Amino acid sequence: LRIELGDPEGAEKEYRGILEEYAIPRVYLSLVALLKEQERKEDALQMLSDGLSEVPDDPDLILASARLVEPEEGWKLLNQAIAVQGRSFDLWFERARVACLRKDPEEAAFSMDRCVQLDADRARVAWTSELSSEGSPTTPYADHPYLVDFRAD
């Protein structure tokens, strides 16, 4: 695509052209990334909304949306998605992150417990990594009694 040639406007046009014909989640996500790079958050949000209306159960579109919208809206999106895809580690993990944004360590612990049930090793490694990520909403809860046991040894 033209993005590789340093032509973001051309790439955007190509992405949009593809999406006129086909609802491909990866193309939506690529266009969203391009829009975010250009600091066009509202356009990115609209593109995610369009993608979700075309492919409502795509976990990658749901995750991208939950990460870009306000925490309360992300919380609703994740809970709706989990009702359909209850065995998705990524959705539960993002729900734990959003619970921290909402200052709700009980819900974060509930979500992390579900992650541990789905894949204990991955859950502990992912939580430990998330705690050390700069600007992570989880950092204030690193030593919280509900969440301390989720760290990898």
Short mmCIF file of N, CA and C in Angstrom, two decimals:
data_model
loop_
_atom_site.label_atom_id
_atom_site.label_comp_id
_atom_site.label_asym_id
_atom_site.label_seq_id
_atom_site.Cartn_x
_atom_site.Cartn_y
_atom_site.Cartn_z
N LEU A 1 0.83 -1.20 0.00
CA LEU A 1 0.00 0.00 0.00
C LEU A 1 0.87 1.25 0.00
N ARG A 2 0.24 2.36 -0.24
CA ARG A 2 0.96 3.62 -0.36
C ARG A 2 1.59 4.09 0.95
N ILE A 3 1.11 3.58 2.07
CA ILE A 3 1.69 3.96 3.36
C ILE A 3 3.16 3.60 3.38
N GLU A 4 3.49 2.46 2.75
CA GLU A 4 4.88 2.02 2.69
C GLU A 4 5.72 2.98 1.86
N LEU A 5 5.09 3.72 0.97
CA LEU A 5 5.79 4.68 0.13
C LEU A 5 5.73 6.09 0.70
N GLY A 6 5.25 6.22 1.93
CA GLY A 6 5.18 7.54 2.55
C GLY A 6 4.02 8.38 2.06
N ASP A 7 2.95 7.73 1.64
CA ASP A 7 1.78 8.42 1.11
C ASP A 7 0.55 8.06 1.95
N PRO A 8 0.42 8.65 3.15
CA PRO A 8 -0.71 8.28 4.00
C PRO A 8 -2.07 8.62 3.39
N GLU A 9 -2.16 9.70 2.64
CA GLU A 9 -3.44 10.06 2.02
C GLU A 9 -3.84 9.01 0.99
N GLY A 10 -2.86 8.57 0.20
CA GLY A 10 -3.14 7.52 -0.78
C GLY A 10 -3.51 6.22 -0.10
N ALA A 11 -2.83 5.89 1.00
CA ALA A 11 -3.14 4.67 1.74
C ALA A 11 -4.55 4.74 2.30
N GLU A 12 -4.91 5.89 2.85
CA GLU A 12 -6.26 6.04 3.38
C GLU A 12 -7.30 5.81 2.29
N LYS A 13 -7.05 6.37 1.13
CA LYS A 13 -7.97 6.19 0.01
C LYS A 13 -8.07 4.71 -0.38
N GLU A 14 -6.94 4.02 -0.40
CA GLU A 14 -6.95 2.59 -0.73
C GLU A 14 -7.70 1.79 0.32
N TYR A 15 -7.43 2.06 1.60
CA TYR A 15 -8.15 1.36 2.66
C TYR A 15 -9.66 1.56 2.52
N ARG A 16 -10.05 2.81 2.32
CA ARG A 16 -11.48 3.11 2.21
C ARG A 16 -12.09 2.43 0.98
N GLY A 17 -11.33 2.37 -0.10
CA GLY A 17 -11.80 1.68 -1.30
C GLY A 17 -12.04 0.20 -1.04
N ILE A 18 -11.13 -0.42 -0.34
CA ILE A 18 -11.30 -1.84 0.01
C ILE A 18 -12.54 -2.01 0.87
N LEU A 19 -12.71 -1.13 1.85
CA LEU A 19 -13.83 -1.26 2.78
C LEU A 19 -15.18 -0.98 2.12
N GLU A 20 -15.18 -0.28 1.00
CA GLU A 20 -16.44 -0.09 0.26
C GLU A 20 -16.92 -1.41 -0.31
N GLU A 21 -15.98 -2.30 -0.61
CA GLU A 21 -16.31 -3.59 -1.22
C GLU A 21 -16.41 -4.72 -0.19
N TYR A 22 -15.53 -4.69 0.81
CA TYR A 22 -15.42 -5.81 1.74
C TYR A 22 -15.28 -5.29 3.17
N ALA A 23 -15.93 -5.95 4.10
CA ALA A 23 -15.81 -5.60 5.52
C ALA A 23 -14.72 -6.49 6.13
N ILE A 24 -13.48 -6.05 6.04
CA ILE A 24 -12.34 -6.83 6.52
C ILE A 24 -11.80 -6.17 7.79
N PRO A 25 -11.93 -6.85 8.94
CA PRO A 25 -11.48 -6.24 10.20
C PRO A 25 -10.04 -5.72 10.17
N ARG A 26 -9.11 -6.45 9.58
CA ARG A 26 -7.71 -6.01 9.54
C ARG A 26 -7.56 -4.69 8.78
N VAL A 27 -8.37 -4.49 7.75
CA VAL A 27 -8.30 -3.24 6.99
C VAL A 27 -8.87 -2.10 7.83
N TYR A 28 -9.97 -2.36 8.53
CA TYR A 28 -10.49 -1.34 9.46
C TYR A 28 -9.40 -0.94 10.46
N LEU A 29 -8.76 -1.95 11.03
CA LEU A 29 -7.74 -1.68 12.05
C LEU A 29 -6.54 -0.93 11.47
N SER A 30 -6.15 -1.26 10.25
CA SER A 30 -5.04 -0.55 9.61
C SER A 30 -5.41 0.91 9.37
N LEU A 31 -6.63 1.14 8.92
CA LEU A 31 -7.07 2.51 8.70
C LEU A 31 -7.16 3.27 10.02
N VAL A 32 -7.64 2.62 11.06
CA VAL A 32 -7.71 3.25 12.38
C VAL A 32 -6.30 3.63 12.85
N ALA A 33 -5.34 2.74 12.68
CA ALA A 33 -3.96 3.05 13.08
C ALA A 33 -3.43 4.24 12.31
N LEU A 34 -3.71 4.30 11.02
CA LEU A 34 -3.28 5.43 10.20
C LEU A 34 -3.92 6.73 10.69
N LEU A 35 -5.21 6.69 10.98
CA LEU A 35 -5.91 7.89 11.46
C LEU A 35 -5.37 8.33 12.81
N LYS A 36 -5.08 7.37 13.69
CA LYS A 36 -4.52 7.73 15.00
C LYS A 36 -3.13 8.37 14.85
N GLU A 37 -2.32 7.85 13.93
CA GLU A 37 -1.00 8.43 13.68
C GLU A 37 -1.13 9.89 13.24
N GLN A 38 -2.19 10.19 12.55
CA GLN A 38 -2.44 11.55 12.07
C GLN A 38 -3.21 12.37 13.10
N GLU A 39 -3.36 11.81 14.29
CA GLU A 39 -4.07 12.47 15.39
C GLU A 39 -5.50 12.83 15.01
N ARG A 40 -6.15 11.92 14.33
CA ARG A 40 -7.55 12.08 13.91
C ARG A 40 -8.41 11.09 14.70
N LYS A 41 -8.47 11.31 15.98
CA LYS A 41 -9.16 10.38 16.88
C LYS A 41 -10.63 10.23 16.54
N GLU A 42 -11.32 11.31 16.24
CA GLU A 42 -12.75 11.22 15.93
C GLU A 42 -12.99 10.39 14.68
N ASP A 43 -12.14 10.56 13.66
CA ASP A 43 -12.26 9.75 12.45
C ASP A 43 -11.97 8.28 12.76
N ALA A 44 -10.99 8.04 13.63
CA ALA A 44 -10.66 6.67 14.01
C ALA A 44 -11.84 6.02 14.76
N LEU A 45 -12.44 6.78 15.68
CA LEU A 45 -13.61 6.27 16.40
C LEU A 45 -14.76 5.95 15.44
N GLN A 46 -14.97 6.83 14.47
CA GLN A 46 -16.04 6.59 13.49
C GLN A 46 -15.76 5.34 12.67
N MET A 47 -14.49 5.16 12.30
CA MET A 47 -14.13 3.97 11.51
C MET A 47 -14.35 2.70 12.33
N LEU A 48 -13.99 2.74 13.62
CA LEU A 48 -14.24 1.57 14.48
C LEU A 48 -15.74 1.31 14.62
N SER A 49 -16.51 2.36 14.75
CA SER A 49 -17.96 2.21 14.83
C SER A 49 -18.50 1.58 13.54
N ASP A 50 -18.01 2.05 12.40
CA ASP A 50 -18.42 1.48 11.12
C ASP A 50 -18.03 0.00 11.04
N GLY A 51 -16.82 -0.30 11.49
CA GLY A 51 -16.36 -1.68 11.46
C GLY A 51 -17.21 -2.59 12.33
N LEU A 52 -17.54 -2.10 13.52
CA LEU A 52 -18.36 -2.90 14.44
C LEU A 52 -19.79 -3.08 13.92
N SER A 53 -20.28 -2.12 13.16
CA SER A 53 -21.62 -2.31 12.61
C SER A 53 -21.59 -3.33 11.47
N GLU A 54 -20.45 -3.48 10.81
CA GLU A 54 -20.32 -4.48 9.75
C GLU A 54 -19.92 -5.85 10.28
N VAL A 55 -19.04 -5.88 11.27
CA VAL A 55 -18.51 -7.13 11.83
C VAL A 55 -18.60 -7.03 13.36
N PRO A 56 -19.82 -7.11 13.91
CA PRO A 56 -20.02 -6.78 15.32
C PRO A 56 -19.33 -7.69 16.33
N ASP A 57 -19.01 -8.91 15.95
CA ASP A 57 -18.42 -9.83 16.92
C ASP A 57 -16.92 -10.00 16.76
N ASP A 58 -16.29 -9.15 15.97
CA ASP A 58 -14.84 -9.30 15.77
C ASP A 58 -14.10 -8.83 17.03
N PRO A 59 -13.38 -9.73 17.70
CA PRO A 59 -12.73 -9.36 18.96
C PRO A 59 -11.65 -8.28 18.79
N ASP A 60 -10.96 -8.25 17.66
CA ASP A 60 -9.93 -7.23 17.47
C ASP A 60 -10.54 -5.84 17.32
N LEU A 61 -11.66 -5.73 16.63
CA LEU A 61 -12.35 -4.44 16.52
C LEU A 61 -12.91 -4.01 17.88
N ILE A 62 -13.43 -4.97 18.63
CA ILE A 62 -13.96 -4.66 19.96
C ILE A 62 -12.84 -4.16 20.87
N LEU A 63 -11.71 -4.86 20.85
CA LEU A 63 -10.58 -4.44 21.69
C LEU A 63 -10.08 -3.05 21.30
N ALA A 64 -9.93 -2.82 20.00
CA ALA A 64 -9.46 -1.50 19.54
C ALA A 64 -10.43 -0.41 19.97
N SER A 65 -11.71 -0.69 19.87
CA SER A 65 -12.72 0.30 20.28
C SER A 65 -12.65 0.55 21.78
N ALA A 66 -12.57 -0.53 22.54
CA ALA A 66 -12.54 -0.39 24.01
C ALA A 66 -11.33 0.41 24.46
N ARG A 67 -10.24 0.34 23.71
CA ARG A 67 -9.02 1.07 24.07
C ARG A 67 -9.07 2.54 23.67
N LEU A 68 -9.96 2.89 22.75
CA LEU A 68 -9.98 4.26 22.24
C LEU A 68 -11.11 5.10 22.84
N VAL A 69 -12.18 4.44 23.26
CA VAL A 69 -13.32 5.19 23.80
C VAL A 69 -13.10 5.49 25.28
N GLU A 70 -14.02 6.22 25.86
CA GLU A 70 -13.99 6.50 27.30
C GLU A 70 -14.18 5.19 28.07
N PRO A 71 -13.64 5.10 29.29
CA PRO A 71 -13.71 3.85 30.05
C PRO A 71 -15.12 3.27 30.22
N GLU A 72 -16.10 4.10 30.47
CA GLU A 72 -17.46 3.58 30.66
C GLU A 72 -18.00 2.94 29.39
N GLU A 73 -17.73 3.55 28.26
CA GLU A 73 -18.18 2.98 26.99
C GLU A 73 -17.40 1.70 26.68
N GLY A 74 -16.10 1.71 26.96
CA GLY A 74 -15.29 0.52 26.77
C GLY A 74 -15.78 -0.63 27.63
N TRP A 75 -16.16 -0.30 28.86
CA TRP A 75 -16.68 -1.30 29.80
C TRP A 75 -17.93 -1.97 29.22
N LYS A 76 -18.83 -1.16 28.67
CA LYS A 76 -20.05 -1.70 28.08
C LYS A 76 -19.73 -2.59 26.88
N LEU A 77 -18.86 -2.11 26.01
CA LEU A 77 -18.46 -2.90 24.83
C LEU A 77 -17.89 -4.26 25.24
N LEU A 78 -16.99 -4.24 26.20
CA LEU A 78 -16.35 -5.48 26.62
C LEU A 78 -17.34 -6.43 27.26
N ASN A 79 -18.22 -5.92 28.09
CA ASN A 79 -19.21 -6.79 28.73
C ASN A 79 -20.16 -7.41 27.72
N GLN A 80 -20.55 -6.63 26.71
CA GLN A 80 -21.41 -7.16 25.64
C GLN A 80 -20.67 -8.26 24.87
N ALA A 81 -19.40 -8.00 24.56
CA ALA A 81 -18.62 -8.98 23.80
C ALA A 81 -18.38 -10.25 24.60
N ILE A 82 -18.11 -10.10 25.89
CA ILE A 82 -17.86 -11.26 26.75
C ILE A 82 -19.12 -12.11 26.88
N ALA A 83 -20.28 -11.48 26.82
CA ALA A 83 -21.53 -12.25 26.89
C ALA A 83 -21.63 -13.23 25.72
N VAL A 84 -21.00 -12.89 24.60
CA VAL A 84 -21.03 -13.75 23.41
C VAL A 84 -19.77 -14.61 23.32
N GLN A 85 -18.64 -14.04 23.72
CA GLN A 85 -17.34 -14.71 23.57
C GLN A 85 -16.67 -14.84 24.94
N GLY A 86 -17.30 -15.55 25.82
CA GLY A 86 -16.86 -15.64 27.21
C GLY A 86 -15.53 -16.34 27.42
N ARG A 87 -14.99 -16.98 26.41
CA ARG A 87 -13.71 -17.68 26.56
C ARG A 87 -12.57 -16.90 25.91
N SER A 88 -12.77 -15.64 25.64
CA SER A 88 -11.72 -14.82 25.02
C SER A 88 -10.81 -14.23 26.10
N PHE A 89 -9.61 -14.73 26.16
CA PHE A 89 -8.63 -14.22 27.11
C PHE A 89 -8.43 -12.72 26.91
N ASP A 90 -8.27 -12.29 25.66
CA ASP A 90 -7.97 -10.88 25.37
C ASP A 90 -9.09 -9.95 25.84
N LEU A 91 -10.33 -10.38 25.66
CA LEU A 91 -11.44 -9.54 26.12
C LEU A 91 -11.46 -9.45 27.65
N TRP A 92 -11.24 -10.57 28.33
CA TRP A 92 -11.21 -10.53 29.80
C TRP A 92 -10.04 -9.70 30.31
N PHE A 93 -8.89 -9.81 29.64
CA PHE A 93 -7.72 -9.06 30.09
C PHE A 93 -7.96 -7.55 29.90
N GLU A 94 -8.51 -7.18 28.77
CA GLU A 94 -8.81 -5.76 28.55
C GLU A 94 -9.85 -5.28 29.55
N ARG A 95 -10.79 -6.15 29.91
CA ARG A 95 -11.79 -5.79 30.92
C ARG A 95 -11.11 -5.49 32.25
N ALA A 96 -10.07 -6.24 32.59
CA ALA A 96 -9.31 -5.97 33.83
C ALA A 96 -8.65 -4.60 33.76
N ARG A 97 -8.06 -4.27 32.61
CA ARG A 97 -7.43 -2.95 32.43
C ARG A 97 -8.47 -1.83 32.58
N VAL A 98 -9.60 -2.00 31.92
CA VAL A 98 -10.64 -0.97 31.97
C VAL A 98 -11.21 -0.86 33.38
N ALA A 99 -11.31 -1.97 34.09
CA ALA A 99 -11.76 -1.91 35.48
C ALA A 99 -10.81 -1.03 36.30
N CYS A 100 -9.52 -1.13 36.03
CA CYS A 100 -8.55 -0.27 36.73
C CYS A 100 -8.75 1.19 36.35
N LEU A 101 -9.03 1.44 35.09
CA LEU A 101 -9.34 2.83 34.67
C LEU A 101 -10.55 3.36 35.41
N ARG A 102 -11.50 2.46 35.69
CA ARG A 102 -12.72 2.84 36.40
C ARG A 102 -12.52 2.83 37.91
N LYS A 103 -11.28 2.54 38.35
CA LYS A 103 -10.93 2.48 39.77
C LYS A 103 -11.76 1.42 40.50
N ASP A 104 -11.85 0.25 39.89
CA ASP A 104 -12.65 -0.84 40.42
C ASP A 104 -11.80 -2.11 40.51
N PRO A 105 -10.96 -2.20 41.57
CA PRO A 105 -10.07 -3.37 41.69
C PRO A 105 -10.81 -4.69 41.86
N GLU A 106 -12.01 -4.67 42.42
CA GLU A 106 -12.77 -5.92 42.55
C GLU A 106 -13.10 -6.51 41.19
N GLU A 107 -13.56 -5.66 40.28
CA GLU A 107 -13.88 -6.14 38.92
C GLU A 107 -12.61 -6.52 38.17
N ALA A 108 -11.53 -5.78 38.41
CA ALA A 108 -10.25 -6.14 37.78
C ALA A 108 -9.83 -7.53 38.24
N ALA A 109 -9.95 -7.79 39.53
CA ALA A 109 -9.58 -9.11 40.07
C ALA A 109 -10.49 -10.20 39.52
N PHE A 110 -11.77 -9.91 39.41
CA PHE A 110 -12.70 -10.88 38.84
C PHE A 110 -12.29 -11.23 37.41
N SER A 111 -11.96 -10.21 36.63
CA SER A 111 -11.55 -10.42 35.23
C SER A 111 -10.24 -11.18 35.16
N MET A 112 -9.29 -10.82 36.01
CA MET A 112 -8.00 -11.53 36.01
C MET A 112 -8.17 -12.97 36.46
N ASP A 113 -9.07 -13.21 37.38
CA ASP A 113 -9.33 -14.59 37.80
C ASP A 113 -9.83 -15.40 36.60
N ARG A 114 -10.67 -14.79 35.80
CA ARG A 114 -11.17 -15.47 34.59
C ARG A 114 -10.01 -15.72 33.63
N CYS A 115 -9.11 -14.77 33.49
CA CYS A 115 -7.93 -14.96 32.64
C CYS A 115 -7.10 -16.14 33.12
N VAL A 116 -6.92 -16.23 34.43
CA VAL A 116 -6.15 -17.34 35.01
C VAL A 116 -6.84 -18.67 34.70
N GLN A 117 -8.15 -18.70 34.77
CA GLN A 117 -8.88 -19.93 34.45
C GLN A 117 -8.67 -20.32 32.99
N LEU A 118 -8.58 -19.33 32.11
CA LEU A 118 -8.42 -19.60 30.68
C LEU A 118 -6.99 -19.99 30.32
N ASP A 119 -6.01 -19.30 30.93
CA ASP A 119 -4.60 -19.58 30.62
C ASP A 119 -3.75 -18.96 31.74
N ALA A 120 -3.47 -19.73 32.76
CA ALA A 120 -2.81 -19.23 33.96
C ALA A 120 -1.44 -18.62 33.67
N ASP A 121 -0.62 -19.29 32.90
CA ASP A 121 0.72 -18.76 32.63
C ASP A 121 0.65 -17.45 31.87
N ARG A 122 -0.16 -17.43 30.84
CA ARG A 122 -0.30 -16.20 30.04
C ARG A 122 -0.84 -15.06 30.90
N ALA A 123 -1.79 -15.36 31.77
CA ALA A 123 -2.39 -14.33 32.61
C ALA A 123 -1.35 -13.68 33.51
N ARG A 124 -0.54 -14.48 34.13
CA ARG A 124 0.46 -13.94 35.06
C ARG A 124 1.54 -13.15 34.33
N VAL A 125 1.98 -13.65 33.20
CA VAL A 125 2.99 -12.93 32.42
C VAL A 125 2.41 -11.61 31.88
N ALA A 126 1.19 -11.67 31.35
CA ALA A 126 0.56 -10.48 30.78
C ALA A 126 0.31 -9.42 31.85
N TRP A 127 -0.16 -9.85 33.04
CA TRP A 127 -0.44 -8.89 34.12
C TRP A 127 0.86 -8.24 34.61
N THR A 128 1.90 -9.04 34.77
CA THR A 128 3.19 -8.51 35.22
C THR A 128 3.72 -7.51 34.19
N SER A 129 3.61 -7.85 32.93
CA SER A 129 4.05 -6.94 31.86
C SER A 129 3.23 -5.65 31.87
N GLU A 130 1.94 -5.80 32.03
CA GLU A 130 1.05 -4.63 32.05
C GLU A 130 1.38 -3.71 33.22
N LEU A 131 1.68 -4.28 34.37
CA LEU A 131 2.02 -3.47 35.54
C LEU A 131 3.25 -2.61 35.31
N SER A 132 4.16 -3.11 34.48
CA SER A 132 5.41 -2.37 34.24
C SER A 132 5.32 -1.44 33.03
N SER A 133 4.20 -1.44 32.34
CA SER A 133 4.03 -0.56 31.17
C SER A 133 3.82 0.88 31.63
N GLU A 134 4.58 1.77 31.03
CA GLU A 134 4.47 3.18 31.39
C GLU A 134 3.06 3.70 31.10
N GLY A 135 2.47 4.36 32.06
CA GLY A 135 1.15 4.93 31.90
C GLY A 135 0.00 3.94 32.01
N SER A 136 0.29 2.71 32.38
CA SER A 136 -0.77 1.71 32.49
C SER A 136 -1.74 2.05 33.62
N PRO A 137 -3.04 1.85 33.38
CA PRO A 137 -4.01 2.10 34.45
C PRO A 137 -3.91 1.08 35.57
N THR A 138 -3.16 0.01 35.35
CA THR A 138 -3.04 -1.04 36.36
C THR A 138 -2.01 -0.70 37.42
N THR A 139 -1.06 0.15 37.10
CA THR A 139 0.07 0.43 37.98
C THR A 139 -0.34 0.81 39.41
N PRO A 140 -1.33 1.67 39.61
CA PRO A 140 -1.72 2.00 40.99
C PRO A 140 -2.22 0.80 41.80
N TYR A 141 -2.53 -0.28 41.11
CA TYR A 141 -3.09 -1.45 41.78
C TYR A 141 -2.10 -2.60 41.90
N ALA A 142 -0.83 -2.32 41.66
CA ALA A 142 0.20 -3.36 41.68
C ALA A 142 0.23 -4.13 43.00
N ASP A 143 0.03 -3.44 44.10
CA ASP A 143 0.09 -4.08 45.41
C ASP A 143 -1.28 -4.19 46.08
N HIS A 144 -2.32 -3.99 45.32
CA HIS A 144 -3.66 -4.07 45.89
C HIS A 144 -3.94 -5.52 46.31
N PRO A 145 -4.53 -5.72 47.49
CA PRO A 145 -4.76 -7.08 47.99
C PRO A 145 -5.55 -7.97 47.03
N TYR A 146 -6.46 -7.39 46.26
CA TYR A 146 -7.25 -8.19 45.32
C TYR A 146 -6.43 -8.63 44.10
N LEU A 147 -5.35 -7.89 43.80
CA LEU A 147 -4.64 -8.10 42.54
C LEU A 147 -3.20 -8.57 42.66
N VAL A 148 -2.62 -8.51 43.83
CA VAL A 148 -1.21 -8.80 44.01
C VAL A 148 -0.86 -10.25 43.60
N ASP A 149 -1.78 -11.16 43.78
CA ASP A 149 -1.48 -12.57 43.49
C ASP A 149 -1.45 -12.91 42.00
N PHE A 150 -1.82 -11.98 41.15
CA PHE A 150 -1.85 -12.26 39.72
C PHE A 150 -0.48 -12.04 39.06
N ARG A 151 0.46 -11.50 39.77
CA ARG A 151 1.78 -11.28 39.19
C ARG A 151 2.55 -12.58 39.04
N ALA A 152 3.39 -12.62 38.03
CA ALA A 152 4.27 -13.78 37.84
C ALA A 152 5.36 -13.73 38.90
N ASP A 153 5.80 -14.88 39.33
CA ASP A 153 6.88 -14.94 40.36
C ASP A 153 8.23 -14.58 39.76
#
